[in-house]
Coordinates of C-alpha atoms in Angstrom, one line a residue:
Chain A
X27 CA 154.0 121.1 -90.2
X28 CA 151.0 120.0 -91.6
X29 CA 148.5 122.3 -93.6
X30 CA 145.1 122.6 -91.5
X31 CA 143.2 123.1 -94.6
X32 CA 139.4 123.3 -94.1
X33 CA 138.4 121.4 -97.2
X34 CA 141.5 119.0 -97.3
X35 CA 140.1 116.7 -100.5
X36 CA 139.6 119.2 -103.0
X37 CA 140.3 119.6 -106.5
X38 CA 142.2 116.4 -107.2
X39 CA 140.4 114.3 -105.7
X40 CA 141.5 110.4 -106.5
X41 CA 138.9 108.3 -105.7
X42 CA 135.4 109.5 -104.6
X43 CA 132.4 106.7 -105.0
X44 CA 132.2 105.6 -101.4
X45 CA 130.2 102.4 -102.6
X46 CA 133.1 100.2 -103.8
X47 CA 135.4 101.1 -100.5
X48 CA 136.6 98.3 -98.2
X49 CA 134.6 98.3 -94.8
X50 CA 135.1 97.4 -91.6
X51 CA 132.8 96.5 -88.9
X52 CA 134.0 96.5 -85.0
X53 CA 132.4 95.4 -81.7
X54 CA 132.7 97.5 -78.8
X55 CA 131.4 97.3 -75.3
X56 CA 130.8 100.7 -73.6
X57 CA 132.4 100.6 -70.5
X58 CA 131.7 102.0 -66.9
X59 CA 134.8 104.3 -67.2
X60 CA 134.0 105.5 -70.6
X61 CA 131.0 106.7 -69.1
X62 CA 130.2 110.0 -66.9
X63 CA 128.0 110.7 -63.8
X64 CA 125.2 111.4 -66.1
X65 CA 125.3 107.8 -67.1
X66 CA 125.7 108.3 -70.6
X67 CA 129.5 107.9 -72.7
X68 CA 131.4 110.9 -71.8
X69 CA 132.1 111.8 -75.7
X70 CA 135.7 112.6 -76.2
X71 CA 135.7 108.4 -75.5
X72 CA 134.4 108.2 -78.9
X73 CA 136.4 109.3 -80.8
X74 CA 139.2 107.3 -79.2
X75 CA 136.9 104.2 -80.4
X76 CA 137.1 105.8 -83.9
X77 CA 140.6 106.5 -83.8
X78 CA 141.1 102.3 -82.9
X79 CA 138.4 102.2 -85.5
X80 CA 140.4 103.6 -88.7
X81 CA 143.6 101.7 -87.3
X82 CA 141.4 98.5 -87.6
X83 CA 140.1 99.2 -90.8
X84 CA 143.9 100.0 -92.1
X85 CA 145.3 96.7 -90.6
X86 CA 142.4 94.8 -92.7
X87 CA 143.2 96.2 -95.6
X88 CA 147.0 95.8 -95.1
X89 CA 148.2 98.7 -93.9
X90 CA 148.8 98.1 -90.3
X91 CA 150.5 101.3 -88.6
X92 CA 153.5 99.4 -87.4
X93 CA 154.1 98.2 -90.7
X94 CA 153.2 101.4 -92.7
X95 CA 156.1 103.0 -90.5
X96 CA 158.7 100.8 -91.7
X97 CA 157.7 100.0 -95.2
X98 CA 156.8 103.7 -96.2
X99 CA 158.0 105.6 -93.9
X100 CA 154.9 107.4 -92.8
X101 CA 154.7 108.6 -89.5
X102 CA 151.2 108.3 -88.7
X103 CA 148.1 109.9 -89.7
X104 CA 147.2 113.0 -87.9
X105 CA 143.6 114.5 -87.8
X106 CA 143.3 117.9 -89.9
X107 CA 139.3 118.1 -89.3
X108 CA 136.9 116.1 -87.9
X109 CA 132.8 116.2 -86.9
X110 CA 130.1 114.1 -85.4
X111 CA 126.5 114.0 -85.0
X112 CA 125.4 112.2 -81.4
X113 CA 122.0 110.9 -82.2
X114 CA 121.1 108.3 -79.6
X115 CA 122.7 108.2 -76.4
X116 CA 124.6 105.1 -75.1
X117 CA 125.2 104.3 -71.6
X118 CA 127.7 101.4 -69.9
X119 CA 127.2 97.7 -70.6
X120 CA 125.9 99.0 -74.0
X121 CA 127.3 96.8 -76.5
X122 CA 127.6 98.6 -80.2
X123 CA 128.6 98.4 -83.3
X124 CA 131.1 100.7 -85.7
X125 CA 131.2 100.5 -89.3
X126 CA 134.0 102.3 -91.0
X127 CA 135.2 103.1 -94.1
X128 CA 136.9 105.5 -96.5
X129 CA 134.7 108.2 -98.7
X130 CA 137.5 110.1 -100.2
X131 CA 141.2 110.1 -101.1
X132 CA 142.9 113.4 -101.7
X133 CA 147.1 113.7 -102.3
X134 CA 147.7 114.0 -99.0
X135 CA 144.4 113.2 -97.1
X136 CA 141.5 110.7 -97.0
X137 CA 138.3 111.1 -95.4
X138 CA 137.2 108.0 -93.1
X139 CA 133.4 107.8 -92.2
X140 CA 132.0 106.0 -89.0
X141 CA 128.9 104.7 -88.1
X142 CA 128.0 103.5 -84.4
X143 CA 124.8 101.5 -84.3
X144 CA 122.8 100.7 -80.9
X145 CA 120.2 97.8 -81.7
X146 CA 120.6 98.6 -85.0
X147 CA 119.9 102.0 -84.7
X148 CA 121.9 104.7 -85.9
X149 CA 123.5 106.4 -82.3
X150 CA 126.3 108.4 -83.8
X151 CA 128.2 109.4 -87.1
X152 CA 131.6 111.0 -87.6
X153 CA 134.3 111.9 -90.2
X154 CA 137.7 111.9 -89.8
X155 CA 139.6 113.8 -92.0
X156 CA 143.4 112.5 -92.2
X157 CA 146.8 113.7 -93.2
X158 CA 149.3 111.5 -94.6
X159 CA 152.6 112.4 -92.8
X160 CA 156.6 111.8 -92.7
X161 CA 159.2 113.1 -90.7
X162 CA 161.2 115.9 -92.5
X163 CA 164.8 116.3 -92.1
X164 CA 164.9 120.0 -91.7
X165 CA 164.0 120.3 -87.8
X166 CA 163.9 116.8 -85.3
X167 CA 160.4 116.4 -84.3
X168 CA 158.6 118.0 -87.8
X169 CA 156.3 116.5 -90.1
X170 CA 155.5 117.0 -93.0
X171 CA 152.6 116.0 -95.6
X172 CA 153.6 113.4 -97.7
X173 CA 151.4 111.9 -101.0
X174 CA 149.4 108.5 -99.8
X175 CA 151.3 105.7 -101.6
X176 CA 149.2 104.7 -104.6
X177 CA 149.4 101.3 -103.5
X178 CA 147.6 102.2 -100.4
X179 CA 144.8 103.8 -102.3
X180 CA 144.5 100.6 -104.2
X181 CA 144.3 98.1 -100.8
X182 CA 141.9 100.7 -99.1
X183 CA 139.6 100.9 -101.8
X184 CA 139.3 97.3 -101.9
X185 CA 141.2 96.3 -104.9
X186 CA 144.6 95.1 -103.2
Chain B
X9 CA 129.4 114.2 -96.0
X10 CA 127.6 114.8 -92.6
X11 CA 125.0 117.6 -92.8
X12 CA 126.4 118.4 -89.1
X13 CA 124.8 121.6 -90.3
X14 CA 126.8 124.8 -89.8
X15 CA 123.7 126.4 -87.7
X16 CA 122.4 123.8 -85.1
X17 CA 120.3 126.4 -83.5
X18 CA 118.0 127.6 -86.0
X19 CA 114.3 128.8 -85.9
X20 CA 113.8 130.6 -82.5
X21 CA 116.9 131.9 -81.9
X22 CA 117.3 133.8 -78.7
X23 CA 121.0 135.3 -79.0
X24 CA 122.6 135.5 -81.9
X25 CA 125.5 138.3 -81.8
X26 CA 128.7 136.6 -80.4
X27 CA 130.5 139.9 -79.9
X28 CA 128.8 140.7 -76.5
X29 CA 129.1 136.9 -74.9
X30 CA 131.2 136.1 -72.1
X31 CA 134.1 134.6 -72.9
X32 CA 136.9 132.7 -70.4
X33 CA 140.5 131.8 -71.1
X34 CA 142.2 128.8 -69.5
X35 CA 145.6 127.9 -69.4
X36 CA 146.6 124.2 -70.3
X37 CA 149.9 122.3 -69.8
X38 CA 149.9 119.7 -72.6
X39 CA 150.7 116.2 -70.6
X40 CA 153.1 113.4 -71.8
X41 CA 150.3 111.1 -70.9
X42 CA 148.0 113.1 -73.9
X43 CA 150.4 112.2 -76.6
X44 CA 150.6 109.5 -78.6
X45 CA 153.4 107.4 -80.4
X46 CA 154.2 110.6 -82.9
X47 CA 154.8 112.4 -80.1
X48 CA 151.7 114.8 -80.7
X49 CA 148.7 115.1 -78.9
X50 CA 146.2 112.2 -79.3
X51 CA 142.8 114.1 -80.6
X52 CA 140.6 112.8 -78.4
X53 CA 142.3 114.6 -75.4
X54 CA 141.3 117.9 -77.0
X55 CA 137.7 117.1 -76.6
X56 CA 138.4 116.1 -73.0
X57 CA 140.3 119.9 -72.4
X58 CA 137.1 121.5 -74.6
X59 CA 134.8 119.8 -72.3
X60 CA 136.5 121.2 -69.1
X61 CA 136.8 124.9 -70.6
X62 CA 132.8 124.5 -71.1
X63 CA 132.6 123.5 -67.2
X64 CA 135.1 126.4 -66.8
X65 CA 133.0 128.8 -68.8
X66 CA 129.4 127.8 -67.0
X67 CA 131.1 128.2 -63.6
X68 CA 132.8 131.4 -64.7
X69 CA 128.5 132.3 -65.6
X70 CA 127.7 131.3 -62.2
X71 CA 126.2 127.9 -63.5
X72 CA 128.7 125.5 -62.2
X73 CA 127.9 122.3 -62.9
X74 CA 126.6 120.8 -59.4
X75 CA 124.7 124.1 -58.6
X76 CA 122.6 124.0 -61.7
X77 CA 121.8 120.1 -61.5
X78 CA 120.5 121.0 -57.8
X79 CA 118.8 124.4 -58.8
X80 CA 117.1 123.9 -62.1
X81 CA 117.1 119.8 -62.1
X82 CA 119.4 120.0 -65.0
X83 CA 121.3 116.9 -65.5
X84 CA 123.6 118.2 -67.7
X85 CA 124.7 119.4 -71.4
X86 CA 125.1 116.4 -73.5
X87 CA 126.4 117.0 -77.0
X88 CA 124.4 116.9 -80.4
X89 CA 127.0 117.9 -82.6
X90 CA 130.7 118.4 -82.4
X91 CA 133.2 119.8 -85.4
X92 CA 137.1 120.9 -84.9
X93 CA 140.0 122.1 -87.4
X94 CA 143.2 121.5 -86.3
X95 CA 145.6 123.7 -87.5
X96 CA 148.9 123.3 -85.7
X97 CA 149.8 120.0 -83.8
X98 CA 150.9 120.3 -80.1
X99 CA 153.2 118.4 -78.3
X100 CA 153.8 117.2 -74.9
X101 CA 155.2 120.5 -72.5
X102 CA 153.7 122.8 -74.6
X103 CA 151.2 125.5 -72.8
X104 CA 148.6 126.6 -74.6
X105 CA 145.6 129.0 -74.0
X106 CA 142.0 128.1 -74.7
X107 CA 139.6 130.9 -75.1
X108 CA 135.8 129.5 -74.9
X109 CA 132.6 131.3 -75.6
X110 CA 129.1 130.8 -76.6
X111 CA 128.1 131.9 -80.0
X112 CA 124.5 130.9 -80.0
X113 CA 121.6 130.0 -78.0
X114 CA 118.4 127.5 -79.4
X115 CA 115.5 127.1 -77.3
X116 CA 117.2 123.7 -75.8
X117 CA 120.4 124.3 -77.1
X118 CA 123.7 126.4 -77.5
X119 CA 126.9 126.4 -79.2
X120 CA 130.4 126.9 -77.3
X121 CA 133.7 127.9 -79.6
X122 CA 136.8 126.9 -78.3
X123 CA 139.9 128.8 -79.8
X124 CA 143.0 126.9 -78.9
X125 CA 146.4 128.8 -78.9
X126 CA 149.8 128.0 -79.1
X127 CA 152.4 130.8 -79.0
X128 CA 149.7 132.8 -80.0
X129 CA 148.8 130.8 -83.3
X130 CA 145.1 129.3 -83.3
X131 CA 146.2 125.7 -83.1
X132 CA 142.6 124.1 -82.8
X133 CA 139.3 125.9 -83.2
X134 CA 136.1 123.7 -82.2
X135 CA 132.1 124.1 -82.3
X136 CA 130.2 122.0 -79.9
X137 CA 126.4 122.0 -79.8
X138 CA 125.2 120.9 -76.6
X139 CA 121.2 120.3 -75.3
X140 CA 120.0 121.1 -72.0
X141 CA 118.5 117.7 -70.6
X142 CA 116.8 116.6 -67.2
X143 CA 115.5 113.2 -66.3
X144 CA 112.3 112.1 -67.8
X145 CA 110.0 110.5 -64.8
X146 CA 108.4 108.1 -67.5
X147 CA 111.2 105.8 -67.8
X148 CA 114.2 105.7 -64.8
X149 CA 117.9 106.9 -66.6
X150 CA 115.9 108.5 -69.6
X151 CA 116.8 112.4 -70.5
X152 CA 114.7 114.8 -72.2
X153 CA 115.5 118.0 -73.8
X154 CA 114.5 121.3 -71.8
X155 CA 114.0 124.8 -72.1
X156 CA 117.3 126.3 -71.1
X157 CA 116.2 128.7 -68.4
X158 CA 116.4 132.7 -69.1
X159 CA 118.6 133.5 -66.5
X160 CA 120.8 131.1 -67.2
X161 CA 121.0 132.8 -70.8
X162 CA 121.4 136.1 -68.9
X163 CA 124.0 134.8 -67.2
X164 CA 125.7 133.4 -70.2
X165 CA 125.5 136.8 -72.6
X166 CA 127.6 138.4 -69.6
X167 CA 124.5 140.2 -68.3
X168 CA 123.9 138.1 -65.5
Chain C
X9 CA 164.0 95.1 -71.1
X10 CA 163.6 97.1 -68.0
X11 CA 164.4 94.8 -64.6
X12 CA 160.8 94.7 -63.2
X13 CA 162.0 94.1 -60.1
X14 CA 159.4 94.0 -57.2
X15 CA 161.6 96.0 -55.0
X16 CA 163.4 98.3 -56.9
X17 CA 165.5 100.5 -54.8
X18 CA 167.5 97.9 -52.8
X19 CA 171.2 97.6 -51.8
X20 CA 173.2 100.2 -53.6
X21 CA 170.8 103.1 -52.0
X22 CA 172.1 106.7 -53.0
X23 CA 169.6 108.8 -50.8
X24 CA 166.8 108.1 -48.7
X25 CA 166.1 110.4 -46.0
X26 CA 162.9 112.0 -47.8
X27 CA 163.0 114.9 -45.6
X28 CA 165.5 117.2 -47.4
X29 CA 163.9 116.2 -50.8
X30 CA 162.2 118.5 -53.2
X31 CA 158.5 118.7 -52.8
X32 CA 155.8 120.0 -55.6
X33 CA 152.7 120.9 -55.1
X34 CA 149.8 121.0 -58.2
X35 CA 146.6 122.1 -57.8
X36 CA 143.9 119.8 -59.6
X37 CA 140.2 120.5 -60.9
X38 CA 138.4 116.9 -61.1
X39 CA 136.5 117.0 -64.2
X40 CA 133.4 116.1 -64.8
X41 CA 134.6 113.8 -67.4
X42 CA 137.3 112.1 -65.4
X43 CA 134.1 110.9 -63.0
X44 CA 132.0 107.8 -63.7
X45 CA 128.3 106.6 -63.3
X46 CA 128.8 106.4 -59.6
X47 CA 129.5 110.3 -59.4
X48 CA 133.4 109.9 -58.2
X49 CA 136.5 110.0 -60.1
X50 CA 137.1 106.9 -62.2
X51 CA 140.7 105.9 -60.2
X52 CA 142.7 105.2 -63.7
X53 CA 142.3 109.0 -63.6
X54 CA 144.3 109.6 -60.5
X55 CA 147.2 107.8 -62.1
X56 CA 147.0 110.3 -65.2
X57 CA 146.9 113.0 -62.5
X58 CA 150.5 112.0 -60.8
X59 CA 152.3 110.9 -63.8
X60 CA 151.4 114.8 -64.6
X61 CA 152.6 115.6 -61.2
X62 CA 155.6 113.5 -61.2
X63 CA 156.4 115.3 -64.5
X64 CA 155.7 119.0 -62.9
X65 CA 158.4 117.8 -60.1
X66 CA 160.9 117.0 -62.4
X67 CA 160.5 120.0 -64.2
X68 CA 160.9 121.9 -60.9
X69 CA 164.1 120.3 -60.2
X70 CA 165.3 121.5 -63.9
X71 CA 164.9 118.2 -65.5
X72 CA 161.9 119.0 -67.8
X73 CA 161.2 115.6 -70.2
X74 CA 161.7 117.3 -73.1
X75 CA 165.4 118.8 -71.8
X76 CA 166.1 115.1 -70.6
X77 CA 165.5 113.3 -73.5
X78 CA 168.2 115.4 -75.7
X79 CA 170.8 116.6 -73.1
X80 CA 171.1 113.0 -71.3
X81 CA 169.6 110.7 -74.2
X82 CA 167.3 109.5 -71.6
X83 CA 163.9 108.2 -73.4
X84 CA 161.7 108.9 -70.3
X85 CA 160.8 107.3 -66.8
X86 CA 158.4 104.0 -67.3
X87 CA 156.8 102.7 -64.2
X88 CA 158.1 98.9 -62.8
X89 CA 155.8 99.1 -59.6
X90 CA 152.6 101.5 -58.2
X91 CA 150.6 101.4 -55.8
X92 CA 147.8 103.5 -54.3
X93 CA 145.2 104.0 -51.0
X94 CA 142.4 105.3 -51.7
X95 CA 140.9 107.0 -48.6
X96 CA 138.0 109.5 -49.2
X97 CA 136.5 109.5 -52.5
X98 CA 136.7 112.6 -54.8
X99 CA 133.9 114.4 -57.1
X100 CA 133.7 116.3 -59.7
X101 CA 134.2 120.2 -59.3
X102 CA 136.7 119.1 -56.3
X103 CA 139.4 120.9 -55.7
X104 CA 142.0 119.1 -54.6
X105 CA 146.1 119.5 -53.8
X106 CA 148.9 116.7 -55.1
X107 CA 151.9 117.4 -52.9
X108 CA 154.7 114.9 -54.9
X109 CA 158.2 114.2 -53.9
X110 CA 160.8 111.9 -54.3
X111 CA 161.8 109.3 -51.8
X112 CA 164.2 106.7 -52.5
X113 CA 166.7 106.8 -55.1
X114 CA 168.5 103.4 -56.9
X115 CA 171.1 103.0 -59.2
X116 CA 168.6 103.2 -62.4
X117 CA 165.2 103.9 -60.4
X118 CA 163.7 106.1 -58.2
X119 CA 160.0 106.4 -56.3
X120 CA 158.3 109.2 -56.2
X121 CA 155.6 109.5 -53.5
X122 CA 152.0 111.4 -54.1
X123 CA 149.8 112.3 -51.0
X124 CA 146.2 114.1 -52.5
X125 CA 144.4 116.1 -50.3
X126 CA 140.8 117.4 -50.4
X127 CA 140.1 120.2 -48.1
X128 CA 143.4 119.7 -46.1
X129 CA 142.3 115.7 -45.6
X130 CA 144.1 112.8 -47.2
X131 CA 142.6 111.3 -49.7
X132 CA 144.8 109.4 -51.9
X133 CA 148.3 108.3 -51.3
X134 CA 150.4 106.6 -54.0
X135 CA 153.6 105.4 -54.7
X136 CA 155.7 105.1 -58.4
X137 CA 158.7 103.4 -58.7
X138 CA 159.9 104.2 -61.7
X139 CA 163.2 103.5 -63.8
X140 CA 165.0 105.9 -65.8
X141 CA 165.7 103.9 -69.9
X142 CA 167.6 105.0 -73.0
X143 CA 167.2 103.2 -76.2
X144 CA 169.3 100.7 -76.7
X145 CA 171.5 100.2 -80.2
X146 CA 170.8 96.7 -80.6
X147 CA 167.1 96.5 -81.7
X148 CA 165.0 99.2 -82.7
X149 CA 162.3 100.4 -80.3
X150 CA 163.8 98.4 -77.5
X151 CA 164.5 99.9 -73.8
X152 CA 167.3 99.4 -71.3
X153 CA 167.7 100.6 -68.0
X154 CA 170.3 103.3 -67.4
X155 CA 172.0 105.0 -64.3
X156 CA 170.4 108.0 -62.8
X157 CA 173.1 110.9 -63.8
X158 CA 174.4 111.9 -60.6
X159 CA 173.4 115.8 -61.7
X160 CA 169.9 114.9 -61.8
X161 CA 169.9 112.7 -58.4
X162 CA 171.7 116.3 -56.8
X163 CA 168.8 118.4 -58.5
X164 CA 165.7 116.6 -57.4
X165 CA 167.3 116.2 -53.9
X166 CA 166.9 119.8 -54.1
X167 CA 170.8 120.4 -54.2
X168 CA 170.8 121.7 -57.8
Chain D
X25 CA 132.2 106.9 -46.7
X26 CA 134.2 103.9 -47.6
X27 CA 137.1 103.0 -44.8
X28 CA 140.4 103.1 -46.9
X29 CA 141.9 100.4 -44.7
X30 CA 145.1 99.2 -45.9
X31 CA 144.6 95.7 -45.3
X32 CA 141.1 95.3 -46.4
X33 CA 140.3 91.5 -46.1
X34 CA 141.4 91.1 -42.4
X35 CA 139.7 88.6 -39.7
X36 CA 136.6 87.5 -41.4
X37 CA 137.8 86.4 -44.5
X38 CA 134.8 84.6 -46.0
X39 CA 136.8 82.4 -48.9
X40 CA 140.4 82.5 -48.7
X41 CA 141.6 79.2 -51.3
X42 CA 142.1 81.4 -55.1
X43 CA 142.3 77.7 -56.8
X44 CA 138.6 77.1 -57.2
X45 CA 137.2 80.5 -58.1
X46 CA 135.8 81.5 -61.3
X47 CA 138.5 83.0 -64.0
X48 CA 137.7 85.0 -66.7
X49 CA 140.1 86.0 -69.8
X50 CA 139.8 88.8 -71.9
X51 CA 141.9 89.8 -75.3
X52 CA 142.6 93.1 -75.8
X53 CA 144.4 95.2 -78.4
X54 CA 147.1 98.0 -77.4
X55 CA 145.6 100.6 -79.3
X56 CA 148.0 103.7 -80.5
X57 CA 146.3 106.2 -78.6
X58 CA 146.8 104.3 -75.4
X59 CA 150.7 104.7 -75.9
X60 CA 152.8 107.8 -75.1
X61 CA 155.7 109.2 -77.0
X62 CA 158.1 106.5 -75.8
X63 CA 155.8 104.0 -78.3
X64 CA 154.8 102.0 -74.8
X65 CA 151.4 102.4 -73.2
X66 CA 150.5 105.2 -70.8
X67 CA 150.2 103.1 -67.8
X68 CA 147.1 105.0 -66.0
X69 CA 145.3 102.8 -69.6
X70 CA 146.3 99.5 -68.2
X71 CA 143.9 100.2 -65.0
X72 CA 141.0 101.3 -67.7
X73 CA 141.6 97.6 -68.8
X74 CA 141.7 96.1 -65.6
X75 CA 138.5 97.6 -64.8
X76 CA 136.9 96.7 -67.7
X77 CA 138.2 93.0 -67.4
X78 CA 136.4 93.0 -63.7
X79 CA 133.0 94.1 -65.2
X80 CA 133.9 91.0 -67.4
X81 CA 134.3 89.0 -64.8
X82 CA 131.4 90.1 -62.7
X83 CA 129.3 90.1 -65.8
X84 CA 130.5 86.4 -66.5
X85 CA 129.3 85.4 -63.1
X86 CA 126.2 86.8 -63.4
X87 CA 126.6 90.2 -61.8
X88 CA 126.5 92.6 -64.6
X89 CA 126.7 96.2 -62.9
X90 CA 123.3 97.2 -64.2
X91 CA 121.5 94.5 -62.6
X92 CA 123.5 94.5 -59.3
X93 CA 122.4 98.1 -59.0
X94 CA 118.9 97.5 -59.7
X95 CA 118.7 93.8 -57.8
X96 CA 120.7 95.0 -54.9
X97 CA 121.1 98.4 -54.6
X98 CA 124.8 97.8 -54.9
X99 CA 126.1 101.7 -56.2
X100 CA 129.3 99.8 -57.4
X101 CA 132.7 98.6 -56.2
X102 CA 134.9 101.8 -56.1
X103 CA 138.5 100.9 -55.2
X104 CA 140.5 101.1 -51.9
X105 CA 143.7 99.8 -52.8
X106 CA 145.6 98.9 -55.9
X107 CA 148.7 97.7 -56.9
X108 CA 150.8 96.7 -59.9
X109 CA 153.9 95.6 -61.0
X110 CA 155.2 96.2 -65.0
X111 CA 157.2 93.7 -66.1
X112 CA 157.4 93.3 -69.9
X113 CA 156.4 97.0 -71.8
X114 CA 153.5 96.7 -74.2
X115 CA 153.4 98.3 -77.4
X116 CA 150.6 99.9 -79.7
X117 CA 149.0 96.9 -81.8
X118 CA 150.3 94.3 -79.3
X119 CA 147.6 92.0 -78.5
X120 CA 147.7 90.4 -74.9
X121 CA 145.2 88.4 -72.5
X122 CA 143.9 89.8 -69.3
X123 CA 143.3 86.6 -66.8
X124 CA 141.3 87.7 -63.9
X125 CA 139.8 86.2 -60.9
X126 CA 138.9 87.0 -57.4
X127 CA 141.5 86.1 -54.7
X128 CA 139.8 86.7 -51.5
X129 CA 136.4 88.0 -50.1
X130 CA 136.4 90.3 -46.9
X131 CA 132.9 91.3 -45.4
X132 CA 132.3 93.9 -47.5
X133 CA 135.5 94.0 -49.7
X134 CA 136.9 91.6 -52.1
X135 CA 140.7 91.5 -53.8
X136 CA 141.0 91.3 -57.7
X137 CA 143.9 89.9 -59.4
X138 CA 144.7 90.8 -62.9
X139 CA 147.7 89.0 -64.9
X140 CA 148.3 90.3 -68.4
X141 CA 150.1 88.3 -70.5
X142 CA 152.0 88.9 -74.1
X143 CA 152.9 86.2 -76.2
X144 CA 152.6 83.9 -72.9
X145 CA 154.8 86.2 -70.6
X146 CA 153.5 87.8 -67.6
X147 CA 153.7 91.2 -68.7
X148 CA 151.5 93.0 -65.9
X149 CA 150.2 92.0 -62.5
X150 CA 147.9 93.9 -60.5
X151 CA 145.6 93.5 -57.5
X152 CA 142.5 95.7 -56.7
X153 CA 140.7 95.8 -53.3
X154 CA 137.2 96.7 -53.9
X155 CA 134.4 97.8 -51.6
X156 CA 130.8 97.0 -51.9
X157 CA 129.0 100.5 -51.8
X158 CA 125.6 101.4 -51.6
X159 CA 124.1 104.9 -51.2
X160 CA 123.4 106.2 -48.0
X161 CA 119.8 107.8 -47.0
X162 CA 121.7 110.3 -44.5
X163 CA 123.0 113.0 -47.4
X164 CA 122.4 112.7 -50.8
X165 CA 125.1 111.5 -52.8
X166 CA 127.4 109.7 -49.8
X167 CA 128.1 106.1 -50.2
X168 CA 128.5 103.9 -47.1
X169 CA 130.2 100.2 -47.5
X170 CA 127.3 97.1 -47.6
X171 CA 127.9 93.8 -46.7
X172 CA 128.7 91.7 -50.1
X173 CA 125.6 89.6 -50.9
X174 CA 126.3 85.6 -50.1
X175 CA 124.7 84.8 -53.6
X176 CA 127.1 87.1 -55.0
X177 CA 130.7 85.3 -53.4
X178 CA 128.5 82.4 -54.3
X179 CA 128.5 83.2 -57.8
X180 CA 131.8 84.6 -58.4
X181 CA 133.2 81.7 -56.3
X182 CA 132.2 79.5 -59.6
X183 CA 129.7 77.7 -57.4
X184 CA 126.6 79.9 -58.6

């Protein structure tokens, strides 16, 4: 079981300055099927976009989900906390850009920031706090928080 | 860190005490197709559940989306802010209960709290801040914030 | 690899008469977030509904996905073929009923029929052809078709 | 109301030879969140991909959804029939290519073929039959089939 602590990056921060971090940009087309009867995006779809952006960021750092599983025994990076501000609505056929980067590392968790721009205007800002989990041997299907491999931190800090 | 301010309905609060508010409970089955390769729910699906819970709450108060559109000229209630804490993971075939209620009314916005329970344990807590919008005449497709009808507040406060 | 045969229930049919089969009914509310900017359901969502209906049918027969995995070593029932006719559009806030049943069993596959009714009018009809698969030992992650357990056929034929 | 006829491109075919038609290719990454607990794609997501591919095809022909609405008074192209064969499973982090083209035009409907390739192997083939609809004046929200503008056929036939 992951600990769903509200402030997951406390005391023992490893890295804090967001400035030097690796960042990734992803172009996204807002699709017809992602929009609701008001003609604007159905907001849960943003979180699916952002999840894909986090995977793209990890891949860019050389930590593709598939490889991370086989190399480090990490099952995945489920969320313990997420928040988002929706500033400007987006509509189908809009082309947007999402800029993603890690803003904080804890021992077992990290925070990802996503900024979605429409015509160079910040439309959405979101923060995901994710924990690194592995399967535990005790009970099948159970997960436990796992220390983030130092190599992993290095790569995502843009020093890998 | 985003300022996603904890109290998004400041100054002109109309109602603040959450205790007397109307609440709604919704039973949800976590479906196979809502879960990811780690076997747990893909978190954006929670927000789709919660959106349905907000609609169910509004309907229970006599403010069904369809009617609200024809009676009040309200296009919908898009989100301006959302946050969630994921405390216990849920898996396919889990039966959960979501308790929803409005915790604050502003002039044009309101905050909905959702608490998702699995076997009576709080698994997820989320807060949506939504604004009431109408189509503006100036430009087709454009929306503008609109004062929440007092009748609407009354109904959702459980006094309707 | 599953065999993606176009006519998946050929020669060795075990059961053919659909009349005696177990059927299941599921009430579904078409949600705002399942609809597109034209105000009608975004059709891929129908297939998510139908997938949930197939799981509900299996569960009713005593073959819940979770148990099937642990008892029979079956990974799941991926689709090899699907078709649907959309006869009457559905909109958000519509309450519909889906009637599901198995219409044919092959050696490793079966066909599920779903009929979605809106106000007692047939709105959508769909047929899913699914195969029973298990993990193969040869390569991690690979799946292979597996004979449907006779007990399973019996239960879903309403004789369990 | 659209007529949900099973064979929607009958008698009065306008174009039949698929060879000369405009085709479009779209690169898609299978995302973690599009996959299910068996580690393969949750099949309804394919239909969301294909819907986006149809929009991309229309856009390429100069018939972007947005413009089509304002120029021709066309509300959209809802489906009346869809079928798909799933030949090879796809997994998260797979990069696939979808080739899309129109294979038939009827008076008010057309058929789109999608072929999804993984490493140059045909993994999925799907056919969508869509009708061209407009809002009818009689009752708000009601749609009626509308003749496909000849200009539109020309463009999509690659002669525009």
